[in-house]
PDB file of C-alpha atoms in Angstrom:
ATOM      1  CA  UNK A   1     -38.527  -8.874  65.637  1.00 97.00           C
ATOM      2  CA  UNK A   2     -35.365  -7.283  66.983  1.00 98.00           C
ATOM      3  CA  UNK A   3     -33.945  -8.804  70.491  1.00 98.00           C
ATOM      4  CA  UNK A   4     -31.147  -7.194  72.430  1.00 98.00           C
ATOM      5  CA  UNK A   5     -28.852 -10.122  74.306  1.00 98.00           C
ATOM      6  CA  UNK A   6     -26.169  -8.888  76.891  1.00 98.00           C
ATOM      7  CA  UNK A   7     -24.554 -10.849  79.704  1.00 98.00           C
ATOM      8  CA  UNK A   8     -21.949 -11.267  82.405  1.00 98.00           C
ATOM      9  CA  UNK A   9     -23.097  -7.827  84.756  1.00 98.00           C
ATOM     10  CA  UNK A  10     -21.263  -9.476  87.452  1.00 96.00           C
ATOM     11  CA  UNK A  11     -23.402  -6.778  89.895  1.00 96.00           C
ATOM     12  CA  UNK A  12     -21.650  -8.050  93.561  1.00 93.00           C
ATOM     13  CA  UNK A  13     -23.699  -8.577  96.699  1.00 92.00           C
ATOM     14  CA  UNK A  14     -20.598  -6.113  98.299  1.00 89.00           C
ATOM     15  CA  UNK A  15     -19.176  -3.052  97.062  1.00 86.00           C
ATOM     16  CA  UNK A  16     -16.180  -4.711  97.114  1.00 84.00           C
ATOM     17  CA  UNK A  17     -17.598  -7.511  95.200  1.00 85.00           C
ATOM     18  CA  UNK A  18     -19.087  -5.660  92.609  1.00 89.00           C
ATOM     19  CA  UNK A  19     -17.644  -5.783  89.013  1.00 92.00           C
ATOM     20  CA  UNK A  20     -20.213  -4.015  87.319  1.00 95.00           C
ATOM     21  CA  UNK A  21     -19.131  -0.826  87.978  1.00 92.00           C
ATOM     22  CA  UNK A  22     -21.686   0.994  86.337  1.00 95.00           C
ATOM     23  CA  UNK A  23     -24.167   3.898  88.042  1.00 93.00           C
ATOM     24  CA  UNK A  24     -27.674   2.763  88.277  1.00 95.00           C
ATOM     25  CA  UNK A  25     -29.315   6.015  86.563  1.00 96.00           C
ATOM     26  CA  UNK A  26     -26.602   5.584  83.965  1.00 96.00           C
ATOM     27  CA  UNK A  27     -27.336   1.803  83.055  1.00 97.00           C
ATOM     28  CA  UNK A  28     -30.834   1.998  83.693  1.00 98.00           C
ATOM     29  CA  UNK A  29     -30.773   4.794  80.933  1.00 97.00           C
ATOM     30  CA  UNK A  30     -28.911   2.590  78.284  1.00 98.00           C
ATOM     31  CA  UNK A  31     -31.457   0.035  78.873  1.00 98.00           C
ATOM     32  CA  UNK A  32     -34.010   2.701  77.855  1.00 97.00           C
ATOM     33  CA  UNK A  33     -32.235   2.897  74.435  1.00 97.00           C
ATOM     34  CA  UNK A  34     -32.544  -0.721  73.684  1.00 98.00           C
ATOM     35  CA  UNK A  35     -36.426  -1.071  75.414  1.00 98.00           C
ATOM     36  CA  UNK A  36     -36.806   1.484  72.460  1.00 97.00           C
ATOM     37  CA  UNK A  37     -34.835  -0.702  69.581  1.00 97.00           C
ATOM     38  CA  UNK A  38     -35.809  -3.635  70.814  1.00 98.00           C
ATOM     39  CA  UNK A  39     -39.022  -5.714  70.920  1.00 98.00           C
ATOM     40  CA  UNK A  40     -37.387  -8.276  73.676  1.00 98.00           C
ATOM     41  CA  UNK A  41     -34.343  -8.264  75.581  1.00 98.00           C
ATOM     42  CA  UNK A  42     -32.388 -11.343  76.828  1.00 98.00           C
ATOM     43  CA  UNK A  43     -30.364 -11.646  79.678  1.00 98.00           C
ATOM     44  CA  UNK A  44     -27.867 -14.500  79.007  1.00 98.00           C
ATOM     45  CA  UNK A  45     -26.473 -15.527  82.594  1.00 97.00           C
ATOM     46  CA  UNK A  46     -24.346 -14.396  85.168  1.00 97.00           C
ATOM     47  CA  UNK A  47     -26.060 -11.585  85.731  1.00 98.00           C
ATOM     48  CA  UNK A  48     -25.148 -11.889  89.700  1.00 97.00           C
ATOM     49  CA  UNK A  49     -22.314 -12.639  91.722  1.00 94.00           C
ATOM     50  CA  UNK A  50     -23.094 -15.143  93.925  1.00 93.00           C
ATOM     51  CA  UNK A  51     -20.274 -16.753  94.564  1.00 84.00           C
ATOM     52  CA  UNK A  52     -17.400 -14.617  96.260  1.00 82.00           C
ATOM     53  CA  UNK A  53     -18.432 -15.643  99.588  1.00 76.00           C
ATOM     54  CA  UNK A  54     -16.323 -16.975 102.605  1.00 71.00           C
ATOM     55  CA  UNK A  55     -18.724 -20.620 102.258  1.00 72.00           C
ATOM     56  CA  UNK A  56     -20.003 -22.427  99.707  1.00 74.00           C
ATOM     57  CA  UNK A  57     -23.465 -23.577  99.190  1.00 77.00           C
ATOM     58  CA  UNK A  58     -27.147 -22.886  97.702  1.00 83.00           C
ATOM     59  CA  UNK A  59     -28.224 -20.826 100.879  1.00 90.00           C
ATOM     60  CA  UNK A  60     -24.993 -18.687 100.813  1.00 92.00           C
ATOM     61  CA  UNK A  61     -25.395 -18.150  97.196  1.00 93.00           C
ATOM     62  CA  UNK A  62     -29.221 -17.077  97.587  1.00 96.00           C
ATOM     63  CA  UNK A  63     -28.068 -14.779 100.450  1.00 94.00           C
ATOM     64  CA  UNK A  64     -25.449 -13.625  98.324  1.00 94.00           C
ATOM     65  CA  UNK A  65     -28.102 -13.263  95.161  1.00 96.00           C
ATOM     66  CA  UNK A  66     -30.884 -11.100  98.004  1.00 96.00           C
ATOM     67  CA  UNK A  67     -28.253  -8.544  98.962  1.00 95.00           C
ATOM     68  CA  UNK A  68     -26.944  -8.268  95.533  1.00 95.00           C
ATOM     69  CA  UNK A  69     -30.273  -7.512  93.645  1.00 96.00           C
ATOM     70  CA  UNK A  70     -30.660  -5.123  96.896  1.00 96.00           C
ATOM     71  CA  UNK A  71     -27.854  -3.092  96.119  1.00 94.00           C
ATOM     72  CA  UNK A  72     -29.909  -1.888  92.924  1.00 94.00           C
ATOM     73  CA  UNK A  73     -33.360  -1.807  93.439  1.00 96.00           C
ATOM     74  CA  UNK A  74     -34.269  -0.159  90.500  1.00 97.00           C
ATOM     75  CA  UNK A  75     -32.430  -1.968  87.806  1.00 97.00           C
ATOM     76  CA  UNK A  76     -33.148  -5.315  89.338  1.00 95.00           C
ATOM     77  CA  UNK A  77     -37.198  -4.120  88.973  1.00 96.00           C
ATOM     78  CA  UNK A  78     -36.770  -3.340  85.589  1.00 97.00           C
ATOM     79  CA  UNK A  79     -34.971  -6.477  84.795  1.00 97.00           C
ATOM     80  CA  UNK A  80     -37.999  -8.016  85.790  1.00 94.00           C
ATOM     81  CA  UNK A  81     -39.849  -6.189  83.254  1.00 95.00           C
ATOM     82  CA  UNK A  82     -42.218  -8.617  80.577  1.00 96.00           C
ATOM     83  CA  UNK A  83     -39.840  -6.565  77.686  1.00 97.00           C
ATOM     84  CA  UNK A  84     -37.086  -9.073  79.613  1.00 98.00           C
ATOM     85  CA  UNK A  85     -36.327 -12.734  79.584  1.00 98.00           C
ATOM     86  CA  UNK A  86     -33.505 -14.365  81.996  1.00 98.00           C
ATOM     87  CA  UNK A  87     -31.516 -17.337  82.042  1.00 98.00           C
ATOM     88  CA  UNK A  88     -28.819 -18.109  84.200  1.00 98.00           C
ATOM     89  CA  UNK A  89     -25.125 -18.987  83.961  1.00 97.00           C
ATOM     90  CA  UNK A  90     -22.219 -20.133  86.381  1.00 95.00           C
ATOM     91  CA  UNK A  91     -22.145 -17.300  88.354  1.00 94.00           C
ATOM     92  CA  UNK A  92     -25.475 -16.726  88.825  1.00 96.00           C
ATOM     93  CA  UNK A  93     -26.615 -20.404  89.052  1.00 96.00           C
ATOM     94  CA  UNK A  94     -28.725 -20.329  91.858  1.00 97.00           C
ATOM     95  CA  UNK A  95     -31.487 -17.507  90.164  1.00 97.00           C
ATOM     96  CA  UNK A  96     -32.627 -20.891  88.946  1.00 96.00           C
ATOM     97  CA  UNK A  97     -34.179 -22.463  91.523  1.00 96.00           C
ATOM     98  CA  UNK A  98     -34.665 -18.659  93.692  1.00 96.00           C
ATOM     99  CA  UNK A  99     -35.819 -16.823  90.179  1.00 96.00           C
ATOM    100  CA  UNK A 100     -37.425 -19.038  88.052  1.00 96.00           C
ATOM    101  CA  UNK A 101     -34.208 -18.261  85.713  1.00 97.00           C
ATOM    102  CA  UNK A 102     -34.014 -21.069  83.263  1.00 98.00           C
ATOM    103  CA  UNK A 103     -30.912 -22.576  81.792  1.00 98.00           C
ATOM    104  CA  UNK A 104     -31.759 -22.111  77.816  1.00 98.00           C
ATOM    105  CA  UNK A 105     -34.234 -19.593  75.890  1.00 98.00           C
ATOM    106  CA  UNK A 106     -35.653 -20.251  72.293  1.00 98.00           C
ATOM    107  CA  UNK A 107     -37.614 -17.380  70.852  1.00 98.00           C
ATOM    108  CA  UNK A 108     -38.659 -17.667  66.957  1.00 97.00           C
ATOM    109  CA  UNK A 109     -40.022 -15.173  64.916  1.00 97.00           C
ATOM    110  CA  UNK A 110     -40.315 -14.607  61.036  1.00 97.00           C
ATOM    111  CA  UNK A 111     -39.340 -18.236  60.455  1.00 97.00           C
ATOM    112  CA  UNK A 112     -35.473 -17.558  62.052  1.00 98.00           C
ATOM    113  CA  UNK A 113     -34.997 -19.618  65.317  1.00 98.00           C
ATOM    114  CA  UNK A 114     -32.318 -18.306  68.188  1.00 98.00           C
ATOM    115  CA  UNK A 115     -31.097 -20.671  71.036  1.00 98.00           C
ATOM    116  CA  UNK A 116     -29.951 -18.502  74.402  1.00 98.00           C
ATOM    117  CA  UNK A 117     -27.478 -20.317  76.632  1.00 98.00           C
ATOM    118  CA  UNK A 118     -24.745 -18.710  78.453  1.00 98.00           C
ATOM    119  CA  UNK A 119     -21.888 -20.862  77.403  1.00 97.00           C
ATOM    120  CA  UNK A 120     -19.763 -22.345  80.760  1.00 96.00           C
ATOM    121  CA  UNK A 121     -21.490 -26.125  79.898  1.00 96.00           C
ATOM    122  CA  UNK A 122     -18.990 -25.929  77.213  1.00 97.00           C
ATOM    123  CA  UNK A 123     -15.986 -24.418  78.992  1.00 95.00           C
ATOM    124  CA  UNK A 124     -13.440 -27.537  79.116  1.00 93.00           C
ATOM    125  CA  UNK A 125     -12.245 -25.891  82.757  1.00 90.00           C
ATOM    126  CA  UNK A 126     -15.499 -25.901  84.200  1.00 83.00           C
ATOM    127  CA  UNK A 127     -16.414 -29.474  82.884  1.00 87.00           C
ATOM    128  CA  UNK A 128     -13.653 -31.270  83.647  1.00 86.00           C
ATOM    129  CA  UNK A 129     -12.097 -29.021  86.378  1.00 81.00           C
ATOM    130  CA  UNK A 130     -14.977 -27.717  88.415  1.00 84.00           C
ATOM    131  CA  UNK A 131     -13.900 -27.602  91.678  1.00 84.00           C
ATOM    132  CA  UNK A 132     -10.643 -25.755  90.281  1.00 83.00           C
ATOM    133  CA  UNK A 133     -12.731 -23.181  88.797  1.00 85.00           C
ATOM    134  CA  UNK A 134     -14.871 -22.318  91.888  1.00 85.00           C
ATOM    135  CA  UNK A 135     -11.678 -22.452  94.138  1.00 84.00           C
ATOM    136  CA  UNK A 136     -10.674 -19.826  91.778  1.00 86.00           C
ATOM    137  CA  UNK A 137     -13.515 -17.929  92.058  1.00 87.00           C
ATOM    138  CA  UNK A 138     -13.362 -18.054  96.004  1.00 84.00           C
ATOM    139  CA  UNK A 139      -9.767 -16.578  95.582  1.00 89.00           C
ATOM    140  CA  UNK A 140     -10.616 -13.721  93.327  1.00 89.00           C
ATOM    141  CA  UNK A 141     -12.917 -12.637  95.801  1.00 87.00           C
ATOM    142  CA  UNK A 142     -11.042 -12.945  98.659  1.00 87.00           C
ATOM    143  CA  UNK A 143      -8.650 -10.688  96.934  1.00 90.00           C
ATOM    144  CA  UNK A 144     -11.604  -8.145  96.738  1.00 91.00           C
ATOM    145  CA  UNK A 145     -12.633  -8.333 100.201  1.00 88.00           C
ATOM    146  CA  UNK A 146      -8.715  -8.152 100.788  1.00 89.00           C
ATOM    147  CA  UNK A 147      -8.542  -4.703  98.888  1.00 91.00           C
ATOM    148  CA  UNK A 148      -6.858  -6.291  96.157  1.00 92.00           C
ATOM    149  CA  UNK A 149      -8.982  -5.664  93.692  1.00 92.00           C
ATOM    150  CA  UNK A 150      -6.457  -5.120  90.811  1.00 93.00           C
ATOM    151  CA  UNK A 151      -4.724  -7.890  91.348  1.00 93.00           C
ATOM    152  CA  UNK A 152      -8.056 -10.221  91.400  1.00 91.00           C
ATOM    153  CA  UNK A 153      -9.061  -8.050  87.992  1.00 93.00           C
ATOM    154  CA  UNK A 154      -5.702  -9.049  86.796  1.00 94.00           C
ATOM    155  CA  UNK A 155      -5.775 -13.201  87.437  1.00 91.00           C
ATOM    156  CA  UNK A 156      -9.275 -12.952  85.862  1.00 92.00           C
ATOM    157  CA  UNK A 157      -8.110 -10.613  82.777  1.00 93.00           C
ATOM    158  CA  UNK A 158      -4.979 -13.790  82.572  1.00 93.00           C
ATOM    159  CA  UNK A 159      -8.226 -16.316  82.326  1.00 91.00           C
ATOM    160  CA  UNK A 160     -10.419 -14.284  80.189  1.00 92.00           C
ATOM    161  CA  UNK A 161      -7.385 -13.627  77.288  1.00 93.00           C
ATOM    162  CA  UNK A 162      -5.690 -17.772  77.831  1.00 91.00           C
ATOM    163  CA  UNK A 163      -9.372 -19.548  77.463  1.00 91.00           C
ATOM    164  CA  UNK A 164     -10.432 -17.246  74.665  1.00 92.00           C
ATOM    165  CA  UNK A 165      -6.541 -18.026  72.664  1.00 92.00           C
ATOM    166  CA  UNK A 166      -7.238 -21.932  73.415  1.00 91.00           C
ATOM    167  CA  UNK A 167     -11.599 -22.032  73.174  1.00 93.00           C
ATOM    168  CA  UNK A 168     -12.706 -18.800  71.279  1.00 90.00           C
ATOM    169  CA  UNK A 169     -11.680 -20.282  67.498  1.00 93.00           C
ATOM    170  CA  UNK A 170     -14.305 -20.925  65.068  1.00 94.00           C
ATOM    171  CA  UNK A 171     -13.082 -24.929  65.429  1.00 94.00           C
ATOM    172  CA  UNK A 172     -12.823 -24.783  69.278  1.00 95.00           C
ATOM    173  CA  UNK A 173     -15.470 -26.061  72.288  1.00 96.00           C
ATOM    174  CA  UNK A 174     -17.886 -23.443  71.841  1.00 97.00           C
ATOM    175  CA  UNK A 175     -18.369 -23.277  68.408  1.00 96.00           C
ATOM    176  CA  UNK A 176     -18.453 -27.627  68.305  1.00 96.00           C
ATOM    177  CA  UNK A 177     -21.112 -27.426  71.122  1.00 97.00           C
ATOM    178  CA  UNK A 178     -22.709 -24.866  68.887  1.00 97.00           C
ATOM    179  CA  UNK A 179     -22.602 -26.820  66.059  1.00 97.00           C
ATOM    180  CA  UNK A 180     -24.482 -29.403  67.551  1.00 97.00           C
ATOM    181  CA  UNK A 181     -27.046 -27.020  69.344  1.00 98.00           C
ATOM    182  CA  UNK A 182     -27.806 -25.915  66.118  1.00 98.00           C
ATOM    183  CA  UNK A 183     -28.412 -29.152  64.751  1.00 97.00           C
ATOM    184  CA  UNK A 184     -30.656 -30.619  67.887  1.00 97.00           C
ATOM    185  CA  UNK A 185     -32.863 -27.461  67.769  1.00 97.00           C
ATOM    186  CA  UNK A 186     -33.087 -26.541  63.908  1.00 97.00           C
ATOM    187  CA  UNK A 187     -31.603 -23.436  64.790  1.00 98.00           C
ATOM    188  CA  UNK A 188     -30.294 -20.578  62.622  1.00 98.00           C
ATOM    189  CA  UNK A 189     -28.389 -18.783  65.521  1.00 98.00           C
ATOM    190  CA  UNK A 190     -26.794 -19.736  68.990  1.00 98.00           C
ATOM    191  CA  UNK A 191     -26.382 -16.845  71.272  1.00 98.00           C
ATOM    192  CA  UNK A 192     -23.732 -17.446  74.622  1.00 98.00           C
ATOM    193  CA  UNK A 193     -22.056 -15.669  77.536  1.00 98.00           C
ATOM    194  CA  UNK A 194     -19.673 -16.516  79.872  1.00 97.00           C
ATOM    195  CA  UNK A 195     -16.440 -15.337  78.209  1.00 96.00           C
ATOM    196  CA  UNK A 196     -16.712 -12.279  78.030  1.00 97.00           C
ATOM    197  CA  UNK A 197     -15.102 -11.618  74.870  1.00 97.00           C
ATOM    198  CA  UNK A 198     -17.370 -10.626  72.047  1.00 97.00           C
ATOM    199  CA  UNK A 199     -17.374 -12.064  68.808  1.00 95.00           C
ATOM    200  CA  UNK A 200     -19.235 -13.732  65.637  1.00 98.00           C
ATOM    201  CA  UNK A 201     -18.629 -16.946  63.726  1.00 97.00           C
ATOM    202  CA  UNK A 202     -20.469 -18.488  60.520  1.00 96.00           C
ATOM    203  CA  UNK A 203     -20.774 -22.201  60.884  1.00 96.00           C
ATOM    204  CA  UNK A 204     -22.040 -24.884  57.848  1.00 95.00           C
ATOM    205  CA  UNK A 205     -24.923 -25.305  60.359  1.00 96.00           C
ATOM    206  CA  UNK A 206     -25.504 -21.661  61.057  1.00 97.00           C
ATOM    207  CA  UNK A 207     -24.055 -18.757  63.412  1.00 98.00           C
ATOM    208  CA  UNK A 208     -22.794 -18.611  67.014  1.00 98.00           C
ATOM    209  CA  UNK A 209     -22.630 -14.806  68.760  1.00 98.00           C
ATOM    210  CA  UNK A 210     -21.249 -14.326  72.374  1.00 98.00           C
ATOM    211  CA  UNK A 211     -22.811 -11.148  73.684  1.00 98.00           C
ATOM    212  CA  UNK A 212     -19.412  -9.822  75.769  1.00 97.00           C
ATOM    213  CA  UNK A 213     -19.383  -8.362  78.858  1.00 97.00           C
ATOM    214  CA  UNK A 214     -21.398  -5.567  80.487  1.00 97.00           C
ATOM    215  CA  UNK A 215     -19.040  -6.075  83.785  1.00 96.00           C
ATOM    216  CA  UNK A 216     -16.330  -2.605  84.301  1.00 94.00           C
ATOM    217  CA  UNK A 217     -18.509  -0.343  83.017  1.00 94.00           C
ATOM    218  CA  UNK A 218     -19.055  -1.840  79.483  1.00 95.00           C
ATOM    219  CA  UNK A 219     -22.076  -1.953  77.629  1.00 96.00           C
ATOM    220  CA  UNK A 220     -21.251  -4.786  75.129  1.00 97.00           C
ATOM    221  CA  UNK A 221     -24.415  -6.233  73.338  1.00 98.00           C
ATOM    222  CA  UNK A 222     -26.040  -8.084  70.463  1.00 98.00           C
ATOM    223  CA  UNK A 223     -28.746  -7.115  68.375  1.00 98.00           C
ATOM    224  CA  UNK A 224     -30.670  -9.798  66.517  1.00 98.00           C
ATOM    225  CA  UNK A 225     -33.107  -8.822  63.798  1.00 98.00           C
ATOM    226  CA  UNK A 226     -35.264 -12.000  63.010  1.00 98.00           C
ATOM    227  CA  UNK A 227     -36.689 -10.372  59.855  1.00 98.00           C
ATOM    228  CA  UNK A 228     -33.800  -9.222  58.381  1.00 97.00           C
ATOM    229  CA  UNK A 229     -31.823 -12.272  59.707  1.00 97.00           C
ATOM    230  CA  UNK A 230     -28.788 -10.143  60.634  1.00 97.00           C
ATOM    231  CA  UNK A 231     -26.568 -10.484  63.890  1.00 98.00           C
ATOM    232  CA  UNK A 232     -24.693  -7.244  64.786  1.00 98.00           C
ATOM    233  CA  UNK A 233     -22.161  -6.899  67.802  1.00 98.00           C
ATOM    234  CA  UNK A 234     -21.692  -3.634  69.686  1.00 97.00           C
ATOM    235  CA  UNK A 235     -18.848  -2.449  71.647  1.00 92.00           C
ATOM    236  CA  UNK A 236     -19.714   0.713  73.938  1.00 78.00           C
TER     237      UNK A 236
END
């Protein structure tokens, strides 16, 4: 079996919002590549924006989900295709209880197991910090609605680069928590999100792949070949 993962769309209920930044036709024509590569395709979280608005709370974030899968009818239908699977991540939290999204995927196939889970339970800011880390968020998009959006894409570029120096490392949070992951589950592979930076470590226990970003026009993704057992990252 061959499974496409990609994450962290970030498609905004605004225009303003919106850090996807990616035509429809366009995207929903790269996702006709890998419907053709790919037996399944997993979406691994924050998928949405849902949480640049003025208030917090789950009906403001379902609002903000309604009018964001709105702005893109046509990818948001295929997304819903049975080729695609769906869990949810930070950003995109409340698809859970609006979409069904679940937190984790586990799909096995020619005897290889992978584990889908986008990745910010293991973030030390967003454990121990969480109100921090939304209050953030809030900022970033009050810079947007502002007209500030370089300067928001600049405090979040700051985050992105300082978590990845301090987390990213084959000995930091993300490969420990997918250490044990692999270990709970009897998992060859552990597939995350949430950082946005793309890359591929070997553990004793098996491998851990973050999928990137398909946010500013990107079309970073994973392909997983069960049979083969092979993990391959691609930048586009």
């Amino acid at each position: 079996m061959r499974i496409a993962a990609l994450s962290d769309f970030h498609i905004g209920a605004r225009g303003y919002m919106d850090e996807f930044r990616h035509r429809e036709s366009v995207f929903l024509a790269f996702l006709d590549q890998l419907e053709r590569s790919h037996d399944r395709i997993v979406l691994v979280g924050d998928i949405y924006q849902t949480e640049h608005a003025l208030l917090p709370g789950r009906r403001v974030a379902a609002a903000q989900l309604a009018r964001a899968r709105a702005r893109m009818p046509a990818l948001c239908e295929r997304l819903r295709g049975p080729q695609y699977h769906y869990i949810h991540g930070n950003h995109d939290a409340v698809a859970g209880p609006e979409l069904g999204a679940p937190e984790t995927l586990e799909i096995s196939a020619d005897g290889y197991r992978v584990l889908f889970i986008h990745g910010h339970q293991f973030d030390p800011v967003f454990q121990r910090a969480r109100a921090a880390a939304q209050a953030a968020t809030w900022f970033t998009g009050r810079l947007r609605r502002a007209g500030l959006r370089p300067l928001a894409q600049w405090f979040e570029g700051r985050d992105v680069a300082i978590k990845h120096r301090r987390f990213g490392h084959v000995d930091g949070p993300y490969a420990r928590a997918a250490r044990a992951l692999l270990r709970e589950h009897t998992a060859d592979l552990v597939v995350m999100g949430h950082t946005h930076v793309p890359h591929l470590h070997r553990l004793p226990e098996g491998q851990v792949v973050n999928t990137g970003s398909c946010a500013r026009g990107r079309r970073t993704h994973v392909t997983i070949d069960t049979a083969a057992r092979s993990v391959e990252i691609h930048r586009a």
